């Protein structure tokens, strides 16, 4: 008679691992918001989250990966990808969400991280990965528009979204001009006019 193999341990969704991850990411965003990316350390994040440093290193491996995960987690909720049924309103809604996010303490900290990352290759990689992930997710706005016949098939989704987002990021980072309430819609219209005008020229 053979011994039965023990059943694998089933981890409940939302169990301890999920709670630890949530606590660490929340602590990382607190430090990022209060002290900036340059002064963020694994030790302080672990202390605020109430976990051991080894727990953080075991899950994330490095400060840069932790920063990236924290920024992505915060922006998933703060910058949702809309689906209004039309590309014009989708682009405007996405730009409005980004503008609102950049006006929060967390959003301002993320924007400032861009300027500081220039002096730190590892942080620069985290920053680039952050925006690549965000633009990849938002690219569905353009792909849906292509399927509906609103944009040409060869539309560069990443470039279109960069054109939409860059003015908002610049104003948030430099602070030389405010982000007026009507700016997101104006940017959406400019980008859309440019994409459609390009198609008419060919």
PDB file of C-alpha atoms in Angstrom, residues 19-29 45-46 48-49:
ATOM      1  CA  UNK A  19      -1.211  41.767   2.498  1.00  0.00           C
ATOM      2  CA  UNK A  20       2.574  42.014   2.724  1.00  0.00           C
ATOM      3  CA  UNK A  21       2.822  43.153  -0.893  1.00  0.00           C
ATOM      4  CA  UNK A  22       0.138  45.784  -0.355  1.00  0.00           C
ATOM      5  CA  UNK A  23       1.805  47.061   2.826  1.00  0.00           C
ATOM      6  CA  UNK A  24       5.244  47.267   1.211  1.00  0.00           C
ATOM      7  CA  UNK A  25       3.983  49.044  -1.916  1.00  0.00           C
ATOM      8  CA  UNK A  26       2.000  51.505   0.201  1.00  0.00           C
ATOM      9  CA  UNK A  27       5.081  52.180   2.332  1.00  0.00           C
ATOM     10  CA  UNK A  28       7.221  52.649  -0.777  1.00  0.00           C
ATOM     11  CA  UNK A  29       4.802  55.230  -2.162  1.00  0.00           C
ATOM     12  CA  UNK A  45      10.258  50.896   3.399  1.00  0.00           C
ATOM     13  CA  UNK A  46      10.518  47.638   5.352  1.00  0.00           C
ATOM     14  CA  UNK A  48       7.189  51.382   7.623  1.00  0.00           C
ATOM     15  CA  UNK A  49       5.567  48.238   6.265  1.00  0.00           C
TER      16      UNK A  49
END
